């Protein structure tokens, strides 16, 4: 009780948490210490936990999470960019409960109403010719299947991804994933090559006019009006990869509209459009990995690829598609889907009645709650508020993103842009958690805070979160001064 009072006191003296009229149920499971012992003894050590004292969460309501002791947290990570419409959204919860009482599972070898209804509903929101859907259970599985489809359709083998990308942890997709922390030193994903990431903050080219974001990097830009010289340089790197690393014909190219695990890295305007053209000239197809950017997270549009003025040949979805329910999808054209039907390819749980009903309820909630507009408005507001902290603190190197897919890259100083050391990142992170705000981390060096909240957050929530982050940064400065 004393610890709880101390925590509340700390929050109230630093930043006032917005009110919430939801009252969580009383926690009645095992004590915290026993939960920790079970985790240590019976859960794989590869499933790492956040924070020095890991959180034991008990209940969620929209943008809020509650721990076993009743403490409330503003969730700015949303289960890793997954809970788009809010924790336990009443419409989605009601739809799930109703379907649970009717039919859980039949496998997709039978027709049931929800799979056809959902297929029609989802594909109606995508441009032609993206009208054929294959339902799976996870983003890794969806990208795995997209790779297979690309190879079957083109009869080519090689697939290119961007460095810094994350496309899954399966043995197949690890070849596309280009973040060293996920590499295990065993054979994986043969026929996969990477090309230079067009990062206008940390890469060799780019600056203050290059990306499609309310906030630009502070690095000076060599671009002239109407011409992005940085984009031209990165496209030349892709051409070099095509000319040296892969055969004359390829199976495809995969990219996230905004990189997720790597810390909301954005490309120069027109990069994806020009990259798609080059890939198609080599016989390849273009895959948009919308696992993190999909279902409204980038604001204004449902899909991240729309911000690049492109239409992919295959789109993969997961995370926000089911608001946390294990569900994913591959959407493509009938032409590209057809070769897969020449032999059997089966998924037992993909497209279950329960998953499809939940997916449909998520789409309804996005529309009925006006989440695209809220994401655009609140996300822009948050980006601009965070940019003020970038201008105030030397260690905040870059603020970037669209909608509510935001990255804050931390550096030792803006001149060198060396990543902020891990122990300093961790302390800022811990301070934010102790004051009631949960954020993620990412980047090749773990140097970027990842902010991807439920799309229902408000500007008052943003004010609270920015004030907490400001306090954590100020504490860091004070600690550094005392050394």
XYZ file of C-alpha atoms in Angstrom:
483
model
C 0.000 0.000 0.000
C 2.881 2.369 0.806
C 4.482 1.639 -2.597
C 1.175 2.320 -4.338
C 0.792 5.648 -2.512
C 4.353 6.634 -3.414
C 3.646 5.893 -7.088
C 0.463 7.970 -7.088
C 2.253 10.807 -5.356
C 5.080 10.742 -7.911
C 2.643 10.948 -10.802
C 0.624 13.765 -9.310
C 3.696 15.921 -8.712
C 4.968 15.472 -12.277
C 1.970 15.174 -14.563
C -1.735 14.808 -14.003
C -3.106 11.647 -15.564
C -6.376 12.248 -17.456
C -9.429 10.853 -15.655
C -10.943 7.472 -16.470
C -14.307 6.337 -15.130
C -13.579 2.646 -15.701
C -13.042 0.623 -12.508
C -11.029 -2.592 -12.963
C -12.030 -5.836 -11.325
C -10.134 -6.960 -8.244
C -7.104 -9.095 -9.083
C -7.584 -12.602 -7.656
C -4.898 -14.781 -9.281
C -1.477 -15.845 -7.983
C 0.694 -13.345 -6.066
C 3.259 -11.380 -8.106
C 6.204 -13.370 -6.738
C 4.688 -16.716 -7.704
C 3.909 -15.447 -11.181
C 7.580 -14.507 -11.528
C 8.746 -17.964 -10.454
C 6.399 -19.702 -12.896
C 7.647 -17.434 -15.665
C 11.256 -18.278 -14.821
C 10.688 -22.036 -14.602
C 8.071 -22.781 -17.255
C 8.159 -20.051 -19.933
C 10.851 -19.971 -22.622
C 13.670 -17.546 -21.752
C 13.548 -16.255 -25.327
C 10.251 -14.545 -24.411
C 11.854 -11.550 -22.760
C 9.969 -9.086 -20.602
C 10.077 -5.305 -20.343
C 11.317 -3.339 -17.314
C 13.493 -4.194 -14.312
C 10.384 -5.197 -12.399
C 8.173 -6.698 -15.114
C 4.589 -5.541 -15.234
C 1.836 -7.964 -14.220
C -1.130 -6.639 -16.157
C -4.651 -7.599 -15.217
C -7.198 -5.669 -17.273
C -7.541 -3.190 -20.124
C -10.030 -0.546 -21.180
C -9.545 1.387 -24.444
C -6.218 3.276 -24.095
C -5.690 2.206 -20.472
C -4.059 -0.803 -18.840
C -4.347 -1.838 -15.175
C -1.882 -3.969 -13.249
C -2.539 -6.486 -10.487
C -2.345 -3.742 -7.878
C -4.876 -1.490 -9.625
C -2.334 0.950 -11.031
C -3.394 2.605 -14.259
C -1.109 3.141 -17.246
C -1.557 5.033 -20.496
C -0.685 2.456 -23.132
C 1.375 4.038 -25.909
C 2.531 0.719 -27.351
C -0.821 -1.066 -27.858
C 0.557 -4.587 -27.669
C 3.185 -3.636 -30.280
C 0.966 -1.613 -32.634
C -1.847 -4.162 -32.389
C -4.733 -2.855 -30.266
C -5.863 -0.238 -32.775
C -9.455 0.331 -31.665
C -8.756 0.061 -27.923
C -8.462 -2.624 -25.267
C -11.681 -4.617 -24.857
C -13.551 -2.329 -27.238
C -17.234 -2.946 -26.397
C -18.325 -3.538 -30.009
C -15.542 -6.045 -30.674
C -16.026 -7.724 -27.293
C -19.761 -8.099 -27.857
C -19.242 -9.570 -31.325
C -16.735 -12.092 -29.961
C -18.990 -13.109 -27.087
C -21.956 -13.609 -29.399
C -19.959 -15.746 -31.825
C -18.385 -17.785 -29.004
C -21.870 -18.899 -28.035
C -22.716 -19.832 -31.636
C -19.680 -21.456 -33.296
C -15.940 -21.285 -32.582
C -14.332 -23.434 -35.201
C -15.124 -25.570 -38.222
C -12.022 -25.085 -40.429
C -12.372 -23.351 -43.754
C -13.168 -26.569 -45.666
C -16.810 -25.710 -44.896
C -18.609 -22.494 -45.618
C -19.825 -20.474 -42.701
C -21.344 -16.985 -43.012
C -18.569 -14.983 -41.388
C -15.681 -15.942 -43.697
C -17.521 -14.898 -46.875
C -18.915 -11.775 -45.213
C -15.481 -10.752 -43.945
C -13.715 -11.484 -47.226
C -16.178 -9.231 -49.044
C -15.963 -6.530 -46.368
C -12.165 -6.360 -46.250
C -11.523 -6.559 -49.979
C -14.118 -3.839 -50.647
C -11.747 -1.491 -48.821
C -8.806 -2.322 -51.077
C -8.197 -1.129 -54.646
C -8.401 -3.376 -57.689
C -7.070 -5.958 -58.311
C -6.554 -6.789 -54.598
C -9.727 -8.852 -54.186
C -8.607 -12.359 -53.143
C -7.926 -13.095 -49.476
C -6.139 -15.927 -47.673
C -6.594 -15.828 -43.887
C -3.811 -16.916 -41.529
C -2.918 -16.454 -37.847
C 0.160 -14.208 -37.621
C 2.212 -11.669 -39.518
C 5.143 -14.054 -39.912
C 2.797 -16.640 -41.412
C 1.266 -14.072 -43.762
C 4.658 -12.910 -45.040
C 5.802 -16.510 -45.315
C 2.848 -17.212 -47.604
C 3.394 -13.998 -49.579
C 6.941 -15.149 -50.351
C 5.646 -18.507 -51.562
C 2.972 -16.851 -53.722
C 5.530 -14.520 -55.291
C 7.809 -17.398 -56.201
C 5.021 -19.596 -57.536
C 3.563 -16.837 -59.685
C 6.790 -15.449 -61.150
C 8.667 -18.755 -61.269
C 11.616 -16.758 -59.943
C 13.306 -17.158 -56.562
C 15.068 -14.045 -55.285
C 13.287 -11.543 -53.052
C 14.683 -8.171 -51.910
C 13.944 -6.398 -48.640
C 15.243 -3.223 -47.016
C 17.895 -3.250 -44.320
C 16.334 -2.530 -40.957
C 13.137 -4.313 -41.953
C 11.243 -6.806 -39.817
C 9.020 -9.257 -41.679
C 8.778 -12.136 -39.215
C 10.634 -14.676 -37.128
C 9.917 -17.919 -39.021
C 12.773 -19.720 -40.722
C 11.486 -18.470 -44.094
C 10.847 -14.820 -43.189
C 14.063 -14.426 -41.181
C 15.753 -14.150 -44.563
C 13.775 -10.964 -45.197
C 14.176 -9.595 -41.666
C 17.272 -7.399 -41.577
C 17.726 -6.569 -37.899
C 20.737 -8.327 -36.416
C 19.140 -9.018 -33.018
C 16.729 -11.443 -34.688
C 19.409 -13.421 -36.512
C 20.322 -16.746 -34.878
C 23.308 -17.798 -36.967
C 21.584 -20.696 -38.704
C 20.529 -21.157 -42.319
C 17.288 -19.324 -43.068
C 15.365 -17.707 -45.883
C 17.497 -18.678 -48.863
C 17.170 -16.417 -51.885
C 16.697 -13.256 -49.815
C 18.811 -10.131 -50.338
C 18.735 -6.694 -48.735
C 19.286 -3.253 -50.158
C 20.201 0.038 -48.485
C 17.559 1.521 -46.219
C 16.594 5.030 -47.418
C 16.739 6.575 -43.933
C 16.914 10.348 -44.295
C 18.027 10.824 -40.672
C 20.687 8.166 -40.138
C 21.483 7.256 -43.752
C 24.084 9.032 -45.900
C 21.557 11.215 -47.753
C 18.483 13.187 -46.874
C 17.335 16.055 -44.739
C 14.670 18.549 -43.915
C 12.430 18.230 -47.013
C 12.487 14.528 -47.820
C 9.794 12.642 -45.969
C 6.028 12.703 -45.796
C 5.608 13.674 -42.145
C 4.411 16.709 -40.170
C 7.920 16.753 -38.650
C 11.100 16.688 -40.711
C 14.631 15.869 -39.648
C 16.749 18.823 -38.536
C 19.572 17.743 -40.846
C 20.004 20.188 -43.717
C 18.706 19.047 -47.067
C 20.432 19.280 -50.453
C 17.163 18.796 -52.313
C 15.902 21.442 -54.713
C 12.228 22.235 -55.218
C 10.439 19.328 -56.836
C 13.555 17.147 -56.881
C 14.606 14.889 -53.990
C 18.296 14.273 -54.526
C 18.359 11.899 -51.545
C 15.692 9.728 -53.151
C 17.697 9.607 -56.364
C 20.744 8.374 -54.435
C 18.817 5.635 -52.627
C 17.188 4.512 -55.870
C 20.689 4.229 -57.361
C 21.569 1.898 -54.477
C 18.567 -0.274 -55.294
C 19.625 -0.331 -58.963
C 23.089 -1.426 -57.841
C 21.554 -4.288 -55.826
C 19.491 -5.337 -58.833
C 22.567 -5.261 -61.074
C 24.992 -7.075 -58.770
C 23.265 -9.205 -56.124
C 20.307 -10.919 -57.788
C 19.576 -12.534 -61.178
C 18.127 -10.589 -64.089
C 14.647 -11.718 -63.070
C 13.424 -11.752 -59.476
C 10.390 -12.939 -57.536
C 9.704 -9.740 -55.691
C 10.381 -6.893 -53.300
C 8.857 -6.454 -49.847
C 8.759 -3.311 -47.716
C 6.800 -1.845 -44.831
C 5.244 1.529 -45.741
C 6.937 2.791 -42.553
C 9.413 0.511 -40.802
C 8.072 -0.635 -37.442
C 10.646 -2.529 -35.375
C 13.365 -0.209 -36.678
C 11.657 2.783 -35.072
C 9.147 4.321 -37.520
C 11.756 4.942 -40.218
C 10.288 6.755 -43.227
C 11.599 6.842 -46.768
C 11.949 9.862 -49.052
C 8.842 10.780 -51.027
C 8.438 8.675 -54.183
C 10.985 6.035 -53.125
C 8.495 3.169 -53.023
C 6.847 4.297 -56.263
C 10.152 4.236 -58.145
C 11.274 1.041 -56.410
C 8.074 -0.748 -57.449
C 8.666 0.248 -61.069
C 12.228 -1.121 -61.032
C 11.128 -4.393 -59.449
C 8.322 -4.911 -61.960
C 10.747 -4.283 -64.814
C 12.698 -7.297 -63.486
C 9.605 -9.514 -63.483
C 9.083 -9.249 -59.743
C 5.972 -8.448 -57.754
C 5.688 -5.864 -54.979
C 4.609 -6.838 -51.466
C 3.426 -4.282 -48.908
C 3.881 -5.479 -45.329
C 1.013 -3.711 -43.556
C 1.330 -5.728 -40.344
C 2.033 -2.578 -38.313
C 0.889 0.235 -40.612
C -2.489 -1.215 -41.564
C -5.979 -0.533 -40.263
C -5.617 3.207 -39.888
C -2.394 3.509 -37.896
C -0.803 6.048 -40.244
C -3.906 8.288 -40.175
C -6.187 9.504 -42.984
C -5.985 6.215 -44.905
C -6.666 2.646 -43.835
C -3.489 1.396 -45.498
C 0.047 2.732 -45.302
C 0.765 2.051 -48.975
C -1.825 4.696 -49.885
C 0.489 7.378 -48.510
C 3.038 6.368 -51.171
C 0.592 6.499 -54.107
C 1.232 2.859 -55.029
C -0.859 -0.288 -55.435
C 1.057 -3.405 -54.351
C 0.613 -6.828 -55.932
C 0.307 -8.504 -52.525
C -0.568 -6.984 -49.147
C -0.022 -8.723 -45.813
C -1.942 -7.868 -42.645
C -1.843 -8.887 -38.982
C -1.798 -7.161 -35.570
C -4.498 -4.472 -35.901
C -6.638 -6.705 -38.117
C -8.011 -8.453 -35.021
C -7.233 -5.839 -32.351
C -5.145 -8.433 -30.520
C -6.974 -11.580 -31.578
C -4.532 -13.912 -33.417
C -5.487 -13.213 -36.997
C -3.692 -12.260 -40.220
C -4.316 -12.126 -43.961
C -2.712 -12.098 -47.380
C -4.629 -10.176 -50.046
C -3.716 -10.277 -53.709
C -5.177 -10.582 -57.194
C -6.914 -13.672 -58.535
C -4.113 -14.070 -61.062
C -1.374 -14.177 -58.433
C -3.436 -16.372 -56.099
C -4.178 -19.004 -58.758
C -0.827 -20.904 -58.835
C -1.161 -21.733 -55.120
C -4.343 -23.674 -55.945
C -2.501 -26.074 -58.260
C -1.437 -28.025 -55.165
C -2.766 -28.151 -51.620
C -2.012 -25.370 -49.150
C -4.098 -25.552 -45.998
C -4.446 -23.557 -42.783
C -6.496 -25.179 -40.010
C -7.301 -22.067 -38.012
C -7.138 -19.370 -40.694
C -10.515 -17.773 -41.253
C -12.268 -19.309 -38.265
C -15.804 -18.066 -37.566
C -14.567 -16.304 -34.437
C -11.657 -14.561 -36.177
C -13.794 -13.334 -39.063
C -16.490 -11.912 -36.793
C -13.868 -10.099 -34.725
C -12.175 -8.769 -37.876
C -15.471 -7.407 -39.172
C -16.222 -5.747 -35.815
C -12.803 -4.061 -35.894
C -13.530 -2.558 -39.313
C -16.903 -1.319 -38.068
C -15.334 0.230 -34.959
C -12.726 2.088 -37.017
C -15.469 3.652 -39.117
C -18.061 4.291 -36.407
C -15.571 5.779 -33.937
C -13.999 8.041 -36.564
C -10.576 6.616 -35.810
C -8.909 7.601 -39.092
C -9.563 11.282 -38.416
C -8.691 10.942 -34.738
C -5.444 9.200 -35.624
C -4.537 11.928 -38.112
C -5.442 14.805 -35.779
C -4.072 13.438 -32.512
C -1.025 11.920 -34.202
C -0.084 15.202 -35.858
C -0.581 17.006 -32.558
C 1.659 14.508 -30.774
C 4.384 14.705 -33.413
C 4.462 18.507 -33.160
C 4.551 18.401 -29.349
C 7.377 15.860 -29.361
C 9.253 18.006 -31.890
C 9.327 20.758 -29.256
C 11.203 18.368 -26.969
C 13.592 17.547 -29.801
C 14.355 21.249 -30.110
C 14.895 21.544 -26.347
C 16.994 18.458 -25.595
C 20.282 17.587 -27.276
C 19.682 13.859 -26.787
C 16.460 13.836 -28.848
C 17.857 13.425 -32.339
C 14.775 12.846 -34.464
C 10.995 12.782 -34.230
C 9.178 11.152 -37.142
C 6.133 9.288 -38.300
C 2.601 9.612 -39.572
C -0.612 9.292 -37.624
C 0.026 7.301 -34.481
C 3.071 5.440 -35.742
C 5.794 7.570 -34.177
C 9.504 7.162 -33.500
C 11.688 9.291 -31.224
C 15.350 8.557 -31.912
C 17.742 9.231 -29.038
C 21.360 10.257 -29.554
C 24.347 11.336 -27.477
C 24.310 14.633 -29.393
C 22.792 15.975 -32.590
C 26.189 16.546 -34.232
C 27.467 12.967 -34.126
C 24.065 11.228 -33.929
C 25.658 8.365 -31.992
C 22.915 6.233 -30.439
C 22.173 6.964 -26.802
C 23.718 4.158 -24.676
C 21.373 1.335 -23.715
C 21.579 2.007 -19.974
C 20.533 5.639 -20.471
C 17.679 4.619 -22.774
C 16.532 2.114 -20.166
C 16.445 4.682 -17.366
C 14.311 7.138 -19.366
C 12.042 4.229 -20.290
C 11.728 3.131 -16.663
C 10.985 6.684 -15.520
C 8.131 6.959 -18.030
C 6.673 3.674 -16.809
C 6.943 4.749 -13.165
C 4.980 7.898 -14.026
C 2.252 5.900 -15.755
C 3.176 5.834 -19.465
C 4.123 2.681 -21.389
C 6.172 3.045 -24.566
C 8.205 0.649 -26.693
C 11.776 0.567 -27.908
C 13.309 -0.311 -31.257
C 15.944 0.617 -33.803
C 19.077 -1.242 -34.854
C 20.793 -0.089 -31.662
C 17.731 -0.003 -29.412
C 17.986 3.787 -29.617
C 14.442 4.689 -30.677
C 11.329 4.991 -28.541
C 8.363 3.523 -30.393
C 5.014 5.252 -29.775
C 2.063 3.364 -31.259
C -0.982 3.756 -28.998
C -4.572 2.704 -29.558
C -6.064 5.045 -32.150
C -8.677 6.248 -29.641
C -6.280 8.327 -27.511
C -7.065 12.010 -27.003
C -5.080 15.232 -27.031
C -5.354 15.304 -23.229
C -3.693 11.902 -23.158
C -0.971 13.301 -25.410
C -0.447 16.286 -23.110
C 0.005 13.917 -20.174
C 2.369 11.619 -22.085
C 4.516 14.482 -23.397
C 4.750 15.996 -19.940
C 5.855 12.637 -18.531
C 8.430 12.226 -21.295
C 9.647 15.773 -20.696
C 10.133 15.001 -17.003
C 12.024 11.797 -17.807
C 14.328 13.701 -20.179
C 14.922 16.398 -17.586
C 15.847 13.761 -15.021
C 18.327 12.320 -17.506
C 19.946 15.729 -17.903
C 20.160 16.125 -14.141
C 21.782 12.685 -13.747
C 24.296 13.471 -16.491
C 25.146 16.806 -14.852
C 25.921 15.139 -11.531
C 28.408 12.692 -13.063
